[in-house]
mmCIF file of C-alpha atoms and ligand atoms in Angstrom:
data_model
loop_
_atom_site.group_PDB
_atom_site.id
_atom_site.type_symbol
_atom_site.label_atom_id
_atom_site.label_comp_id
_atom_site.label_asym_id
_atom_site.label_seq_id
_atom_site.Cartn_x
_atom_site.Cartn_y
_atom_site.Cartn_z
ATOM 1 C CA MET A 1 0.000 0.000 0.000
ATOM 2 C CA LYS A 2 1.207 3.529 -0.690
ATOM 3 C CA SER A 3 2.602 4.743 2.614
ATOM 4 C CA ALA A 4 1.691 8.333 1.665
ATOM 5 C CA LEU A 5 -1.970 7.344 1.666
ATOM 6 C CA LEU A 6 -1.602 5.536 4.970
ATOM 7 C CA ASN A 7 0.113 8.568 6.533
ATOM 8 C CA GLU A 8 -2.499 10.940 5.169
ATOM 9 C CA TYR A 9 -5.287 8.802 6.602
ATOM 10 C CA ARG A 10 -3.550 8.696 10.001
ATOM 11 C CA ARG A 11 -3.032 12.446 9.937
ATOM 12 C CA LEU A 12 -6.725 13.044 9.191
ATOM 13 C CA THR A 13 -7.779 10.578 11.879
ATOM 14 C CA ALA A 14 -5.685 12.450 14.423
ATOM 15 C CA THR A 15 -6.962 15.879 13.431
ATOM 16 C CA SER A 16 -10.595 15.420 12.376
ATOM 17 C CA HIS A 17 -13.746 13.637 13.464
ATOM 18 C CA GLY A 18 -16.631 12.269 11.433
ATOM 19 C CA PRO A 19 -17.219 8.956 9.716
ATOM 20 C CA ALA A 20 -14.188 6.889 8.758
ATOM 21 C CA TYR A 21 -15.302 6.498 5.126
ATOM 22 C CA LEU A 22 -15.243 10.296 4.701
ATOM 23 C CA ARG A 23 -11.752 10.517 6.177
ATOM 24 C CA LEU A 24 -10.551 7.811 3.847
ATOM 25 C CA ARG A 25 -12.201 9.559 0.915
ATOM 26 C CA ARG A 26 -10.397 12.787 1.841
ATOM 27 C CA ALA A 27 -7.102 10.976 2.338
ATOM 28 C CA ILE A 28 -7.302 9.413 -1.144
ATOM 29 C CA ARG A 29 -8.343 12.688 -2.733
ATOM 30 C CA SER A 30 -5.566 14.677 -1.120
ATOM 31 C CA SER A 31 -2.956 11.999 -1.961
ATOM 32 C CA ILE A 32 -4.006 12.402 -5.597
ATOM 33 C CA GLU A 33 -3.943 16.196 -5.418
ATOM 34 C CA ARG A 34 -0.454 16.164 -3.935
ATOM 35 C CA GLY A 35 0.796 13.723 -6.560
ATOM 36 C CA ALA A 36 1.427 10.835 -4.127
ATOM 37 C CA LEU A 37 -1.073 8.816 -6.175
ATOM 38 C CA GLU A 38 -0.777 9.388 -9.897
ATOM 39 C CA PRO A 39 -3.326 9.194 -12.714
ATOM 40 C CA GLY A 40 -3.580 5.621 -13.956
ATOM 41 C CA GLN A 41 -2.096 4.176 -10.760
ATOM 42 C CA VAL A 42 -3.833 1.134 -9.280
ATOM 43 C CA LEU A 43 -5.113 1.402 -5.717
ATOM 44 C CA PRO A 44 -4.479 -1.417 -3.250
ATOM 45 C CA SER A 45 -7.325 -3.923 -3.094
ATOM 46 C CA GLU A 46 -10.268 -3.302 -0.819
ATOM 47 C CA ARG A 47 -9.105 -6.096 1.420
ATOM 48 C CA ASP A 48 -5.538 -4.716 1.754
ATOM 49 C CA LEU A 49 -6.802 -1.217 2.450
ATOM 50 C CA ALA A 50 -9.201 -2.500 5.086
ATOM 51 C CA GLN A 51 -6.488 -4.555 6.743
ATOM 52 C CA GLN A 52 -3.833 -1.874 6.826
ATOM 53 C CA LEU A 53 -6.129 0.909 7.962
ATOM 54 C CA ALA A 54 -7.989 -1.308 10.447
ATOM 55 C CA LEU A 55 -11.305 -0.508 8.771
ATOM 56 C CA SER A 56 -14.149 -2.735 7.655
ATOM 57 C CA ARG A 57 -14.387 -3.583 3.966
ATOM 58 C CA VAL A 58 -17.817 -1.943 3.879
ATOM 59 C CA THR A 59 -16.226 1.354 4.969
ATOM 60 C CA VAL A 60 -13.492 1.091 2.351
ATOM 61 C CA ARG A 61 -16.043 0.215 -0.332
ATOM 62 C CA LYS A 62 -18.178 3.213 0.587
ATOM 63 C CA ALA A 63 -15.200 5.588 0.417
ATOM 64 C CA ILE A 64 -14.175 4.252 -2.987
ATOM 65 C CA ALA A 65 -17.711 4.251 -4.404
ATOM 66 C CA GLY A 66 -18.019 7.971 -3.637
ATOM 67 C CA LEU A 67 -14.789 8.777 -5.464
ATOM 68 C CA VAL A 68 -15.789 6.626 -8.436
ATOM 69 C CA GLY A 69 -19.066 8.560 -8.575
ATOM 70 C CA ASP A 70 -17.122 11.826 -8.555
ATOM 71 C CA GLY A 71 -14.938 10.676 -11.450
ATOM 72 C CA VAL A 72 -11.777 10.775 -9.305
ATOM 73 C CA LEU A 73 -11.315 6.991 -9.372
ATOM 74 C CA ARG A 74 -12.316 4.475 -12.029
ATOM 75 C CA GLN A 75 -13.035 0.808 -11.770
ATOM 76 C CA ARG A 76 -12.363 -1.729 -14.451
ATOM 77 C CA HIS A 77 -13.925 -5.107 -14.030
ATOM 78 C CA GLY A 78 -11.353 -7.651 -12.909
ATOM 79 C CA ALA A 79 -8.531 -5.100 -12.976
ATOM 80 C CA GLY A 80 -9.236 -3.109 -9.824
ATOM 81 C CA THR A 81 -9.552 0.552 -8.973
ATOM 82 C CA PHE A 82 -7.433 3.228 -10.655
ATOM 83 C CA VAL A 83 -6.800 6.912 -10.209
ATOM 84 C CA ALA A 84 -8.727 8.485 -13.099
ATOM 85 C CA GLU A 85 -6.766 10.183 -15.836
ATOM 86 C CA ARG A 86 -7.471 13.880 -16.047
ATOM 87 C CA ILE A 87 -9.695 15.091 -18.828
ATOM 88 C CA VAL A 88 -7.176 16.091 -21.446
ATOM 89 C CA LYS A 89 -8.411 18.776 -23.763
ATOM 90 C CA PRO A 90 -6.423 19.458 -26.904
ATOM 91 C CA LEU A 91 -6.344 23.238 -27.075
ATOM 92 C CA SER A 92 -6.076 23.409 -30.801
ATOM 93 C CA ARG A 93 -9.211 21.478 -31.885
ATOM 94 C CA LEU A 94 -12.641 22.991 -32.095
ATOM 95 C CA THR A 95 -14.409 20.339 -30.077
ATOM 96 C CA SER A 96 -17.362 20.611 -27.760
ATOM 97 C CA PHE A 97 -17.532 19.899 -24.053
ATOM 98 C CA THR A 98 -19.723 16.860 -24.769
ATOM 99 C CA GLU A 99 -17.237 15.444 -27.293
ATOM 100 C CA ASP A 100 -14.237 16.033 -25.004
ATOM 101 C CA LEU A 101 -15.844 14.212 -22.118
ATOM 102 C CA ARG A 102 -17.245 11.357 -24.184
ATOM 103 C CA ALA A 103 -13.753 10.828 -25.577
ATOM 104 C CA ARG A 104 -12.651 10.231 -21.969
ATOM 105 C CA GLY A 105 -15.347 7.610 -21.458
ATOM 106 C CA LEU A 106 -17.553 9.890 -19.364
ATOM 107 C CA ASN A 107 -21.217 10.589 -19.785
ATOM 108 C CA PRO A 108 -21.585 14.386 -19.719
ATOM 109 C CA HIS A 109 -24.791 16.203 -18.978
ATOM 110 C CA SER A 110 -25.871 19.743 -18.140
ATOM 111 C CA VAL A 111 -28.239 21.546 -15.857
ATOM 112 C CA PHE A 112 -29.700 24.693 -17.388
ATOM 113 C CA LEU A 113 -29.575 27.648 -15.014
ATOM 114 C CA GLU A 114 -30.975 30.013 -17.646
ATOM 115 C CA ARG A 115 -32.191 29.628 -21.222
ATOM 116 C CA GLU A 116 -33.521 32.843 -22.699
ATOM 117 C CA VAL A 117 -33.748 35.244 -25.590
ATOM 118 C CA GLY A 118 -32.699 38.869 -25.213
ATOM 119 C CA GLU A 119 -31.197 41.932 -26.833
ATOM 120 C CA VAL A 120 -27.415 41.968 -27.160
ATOM 121 C CA THR A 121 -25.476 43.519 -24.305
ATOM 122 C CA PRO A 122 -22.655 45.903 -25.297
ATOM 123 C CA GLU A 123 -20.144 43.118 -24.569
ATOM 124 C CA GLU A 124 -21.985 40.587 -26.772
ATOM 125 C CA SER A 125 -22.407 43.140 -29.518
ATOM 126 C CA MET A 126 -18.642 43.796 -29.653
ATOM 127 C CA ALA A 127 -17.709 40.121 -29.325
ATOM 128 C CA MET A 128 -20.142 38.918 -31.973
ATOM 129 C CA ASN A 129 -20.098 41.771 -34.389
ATOM 130 C CA LEU A 130 -23.836 42.345 -33.915
ATOM 131 C CA SER A 131 -25.570 45.710 -34.104
ATOM 132 C CA PRO A 132 -27.205 47.098 -30.971
ATOM 133 C CA GLY A 133 -30.799 45.871 -30.848
ATOM 134 C CA ALA A 134 -30.008 42.474 -32.423
ATOM 135 C CA GLU A 135 -31.332 39.479 -30.510
ATOM 136 C CA VAL A 136 -29.390 36.566 -29.078
ATOM 137 C CA SER A 137 -30.243 33.192 -27.556
ATOM 138 C CA ARG A 138 -28.500 32.667 -24.239
ATOM 139 C CA LEU A 139 -27.632 29.533 -22.294
ATOM 140 C CA TYR A 140 -26.267 29.406 -18.759
ATOM 141 C CA ARG A 141 -25.323 25.853 -17.909
ATOM 142 C CA LEU A 142 -23.750 23.900 -15.115
ATOM 143 C CA ARG A 143 -21.818 21.148 -16.838
ATOM 144 C CA TYR A 144 -21.200 17.726 -15.359
ATOM 145 C CA GLY A 145 -18.747 14.956 -16.224
ATOM 146 C CA ALA A 146 -19.954 12.243 -13.883
ATOM 147 C CA ASP A 147 -21.625 13.293 -10.648
ATOM 148 C CA GLU A 148 -19.457 16.322 -10.032
ATOM 149 C CA PRO A 149 -19.995 19.699 -11.708
ATOM 150 C CA LEU A 150 -16.949 20.468 -13.862
ATOM 151 C CA ALA A 151 -17.712 23.844 -15.355
ATOM 152 C CA VAL A 152 -20.083 26.782 -15.441
ATOM 153 C CA GLU A 153 -20.722 28.081 -18.928
ATOM 154 C CA ARG A 154 -22.480 31.088 -20.479
ATOM 155 C CA SER A 155 -23.102 31.004 -24.233
ATOM 156 C CA SER A 156 -24.664 33.587 -26.523
ATOM 157 C CA ILE A 157 -25.686 32.704 -30.059
ATOM 158 C CA PRO A 158 -27.197 35.154 -32.575
ATOM 159 C CA ARG A 159 -30.929 34.497 -32.935
ATOM 160 C CA ALA A 160 -30.387 34.566 -36.672
ATOM 161 C CA VAL A 161 -28.533 31.262 -36.135
ATOM 162 C CA LEU A 162 -30.370 29.775 -33.141
ATOM 163 C CA ALA A 163 -33.897 31.156 -33.133
ATOM 164 C CA ASP A 164 -34.948 29.301 -29.992
ATOM 165 C CA PRO A 165 -32.546 28.360 -27.161
ATOM 166 C CA ALA A 166 -34.867 25.437 -26.289
ATOM 167 C CA LEU A 167 -33.477 23.719 -29.409
ATOM 168 C CA VAL A 168 -30.388 22.972 -27.307
ATOM 169 C CA VAL A 169 -31.373 19.847 -25.430
ATOM 170 C CA ASP A 170 -27.943 19.185 -23.990
ATOM 171 C CA SER A 171 -25.114 19.908 -26.443
ATOM 172 C CA LEU A 172 -24.924 23.293 -28.169
ATOM 173 C CA TYR A 173 -22.724 21.958 -30.966
ATOM 174 C CA GLU A 174 -25.120 19.102 -31.652
ATOM 175 C CA ALA A 175 -27.959 21.609 -31.988
ATOM 176 C CA LEU A 176 -25.855 23.830 -34.279
ATOM 177 C CA GLU A 177 -24.880 20.824 -36.363
ATOM 178 C CA LYS A 178 -28.561 19.949 -36.891
ATOM 179 C CA LEU A 179 -29.146 23.514 -38.069
ATOM 180 C CA GLY A 180 -26.204 23.233 -40.484
ATOM 181 C CA CYS A 181 -24.371 25.904 -38.461
ATOM 182 C CA ARG A 182 -21.595 24.060 -36.641
ATOM 183 C CA PRO A 183 -18.620 26.434 -36.338
ATOM 184 C CA VAL A 184 -15.572 25.743 -38.505
ATOM 185 C CA ARG A 185 -13.076 28.013 -36.776
ATOM 186 C CA GLY A 186 -12.657 29.498 -33.326
ATOM 187 C CA LEU A 187 -10.619 31.937 -31.290
ATOM 188 C CA GLN A 188 -10.073 30.964 -27.717
ATOM 189 C CA ARG A 189 -8.562 32.669 -24.737
ATOM 190 C CA LEU A 190 -7.505 30.858 -21.578
ATOM 191 C CA ARG A 191 -6.741 32.464 -18.218
ATOM 192 C CA ALA A 192 -6.199 31.416 -14.628
ATOM 193 C CA VAL A 193 -8.842 32.840 -12.304
ATOM 194 C CA ASN A 194 -10.182 32.626 -8.790
ATOM 195 C CA PHE A 195 -13.842 31.690 -8.766
ATOM 196 C CA ASN A 196 -16.312 34.253 -7.503
ATOM 197 C CA ALA A 197 -18.825 33.282 -4.819
ATOM 198 C CA GLU A 198 -21.535 32.137 -7.259
ATOM 199 C CA GLN A 199 -19.185 30.059 -9.414
ATOM 200 C CA ALA A 200 -17.612 28.454 -6.344
ATOM 201 C CA ARG A 201 -21.028 27.628 -4.884
ATOM 202 C CA LEU A 202 -22.193 26.050 -8.148
ATOM 203 C CA LEU A 203 -18.976 24.047 -8.498
ATOM 204 C CA LYS A 204 -19.079 23.014 -4.843
ATOM 205 C CA LEU A 205 -15.677 24.550 -4.087
ATOM 206 C CA PRO A 206 -14.498 26.999 -1.442
ATOM 207 C CA ALA A 207 -14.898 30.632 -2.585
ATOM 208 C CA GLY A 208 -11.742 31.944 -4.208
ATOM 209 C CA SER A 209 -10.621 28.490 -5.452
ATOM 210 C CA ALA A 210 -8.400 28.498 -8.512
ATOM 211 C CA GLY A 211 -9.883 27.677 -11.893
ATOM 212 C CA LEU A 212 -9.550 28.233 -15.614
ATOM 213 C CA ALA A 213 -11.571 30.772 -17.535
ATOM 214 C CA LEU A 214 -12.055 30.185 -21.227
ATOM 215 C CA GLU A 215 -13.547 32.517 -23.752
ATOM 216 C CA ARG A 216 -14.399 31.225 -27.199
ATOM 217 C CA ARG A 217 -15.695 33.032 -30.252
ATOM 218 C CA SER A 218 -16.372 30.664 -33.078
ATOM 219 C CA PHE A 219 -17.222 31.298 -36.682
ATOM 220 C CA LEU A 220 -19.165 29.886 -39.606
ATOM 221 C CA ALA A 221 -17.418 29.372 -42.933
ATOM 222 C CA ASP A 222 -18.759 32.752 -44.141
ATOM 223 C CA GLY A 223 -17.071 34.531 -41.226
ATOM 224 C CA ARG A 224 -20.189 35.178 -39.120
ATOM 225 C CA VAL A 225 -19.696 34.702 -35.372
ATOM 226 C CA VAL A 226 -21.814 31.772 -34.249
ATOM 227 C CA GLU A 227 -21.110 31.762 -30.506
ATOM 228 C CA PHE A 228 -19.587 33.802 -27.743
ATOM 229 C CA THR A 229 -19.014 31.477 -24.797
ATOM 230 C CA ARG A 230 -17.387 32.050 -21.438
ATOM 231 C CA SER A 231 -16.593 28.952 -19.424
ATOM 232 C CA TRP A 232 -15.157 28.530 -15.943
ATOM 233 C CA TYR A 233 -13.588 25.118 -15.455
ATOM 234 C CA ARG A 234 -12.502 23.488 -12.235
ATOM 235 C CA GLY A 235 -8.729 23.734 -12.338
ATOM 236 C CA ASP A 236 -8.123 20.436 -10.578
ATOM 237 C CA LEU A 237 -9.883 18.227 -13.100
ATOM 238 C CA TYR A 238 -9.129 19.749 -16.442
ATOM 239 C CA ASP A 239 -5.868 19.529 -18.316
ATOM 240 C CA PHE A 240 -5.284 21.464 -21.522
ATOM 241 C CA VAL A 241 -2.828 20.265 -24.119
ATOM 242 C CA ALA A 242 -1.703 22.403 -27.039
ATOM 243 C CA GLU A 243 -0.035 20.930 -30.106
ATOM 244 C CA LEU A 244 2.833 23.076 -31.294
ATOM 245 C CA GLN A 245 4.564 22.926 -34.656
ATOM 246 C CA SER A 246 7.684 24.705 -35.817
ATOM 247 C CA GLU A 247 6.220 25.839 -39.158
HETATM 248 C C1 GLP B 301 -16.758 23.963 -24.901
HETATM 249 C C2 GLP B 301 -16.391 25.343 -25.457
HETATM 250 C C3 GLP B 301 -17.618 26.201 -25.673
HETATM 251 C C4 GLP B 301 -18.658 25.456 -26.474
HETATM 252 C C5 GLP B 301 -18.994 24.147 -25.807
HETATM 253 C C6 GLP B 301 -19.996 23.346 -26.613
HETATM 254 O O1 GLP B 301 -17.144 24.053 -23.549
HETATM 255 N N1 GLP B 301 -15.469 26.035 -24.569
HETATM 256 O O2 GLP B 301 -17.222 27.355 -26.380
HETATM 257 O O3 GLP B 301 -19.830 26.236 -26.589
HETATM 258 O O4 GLP B 301 -17.825 23.375 -25.649
HETATM 259 O O5 GLP B 301 -20.238 22.152 -25.919
HETATM 260 P P1 GLP B 301 -21.586 21.348 -26.054
HETATM 261 O O6 GLP B 301 -21.807 21.068 -27.501
HETATM 262 O O7 GLP B 301 -21.362 20.132 -25.246
HETATM 263 O O8 GLP B 301 -22.685 22.230 -25.496
#
């Protein structure tokens, strides 16, 4: 068994109360966050963990099940429990949230916080090249990978492209594809941020936690802007990869 995990569990047991399965869950999570357990690494068996931590197997199973539900651990039949790989997002491809997560074997879904039609704000008008008074469809979504919310996302789409935001059942790009308006090119900006109180609450993180803010403007083949999206991703679960070429 990884001694780092054992030590972390002992430390938590000495300093905090509450059910043992929650302490074990926290010990595993923090061992992963500190790099003592690496993505892809196999965890000791339930039986070994129970023995070495002097816990019942039911307690160990409960701790692990919670982390599997959160997407932090994965189980493969017959092969045991692994630390989940992070969701690797290639920065240079114009893919959707749904596609990125499906590619990682997850089953993404969204909760709509708002879905409305309105007149462009000054910011949307500048970002989308729309005249004041033009109408946009807006989506405000909380986006999930497994059970845990991964990102908060605000999208604006010209009404000339998406007349009714209710056409987006779950994936924006799927809806745009059906309308023959899937973007072909995008400009994206990525920054490190600290979540504000609302974002932190929605993402179930302490206020001020670190995250990644993404802004994407994407275009149709004729140059029209099709979306202006701002996303705030949990920094601890997302991993962006950019492909670089010399020419
Ligand atoms: C990513 C991009 C957004 C885009 C979204 C579409 O999150 N950053 O700009 O709007 O994907 O995802 P989906 O089709 O799953 O709604």
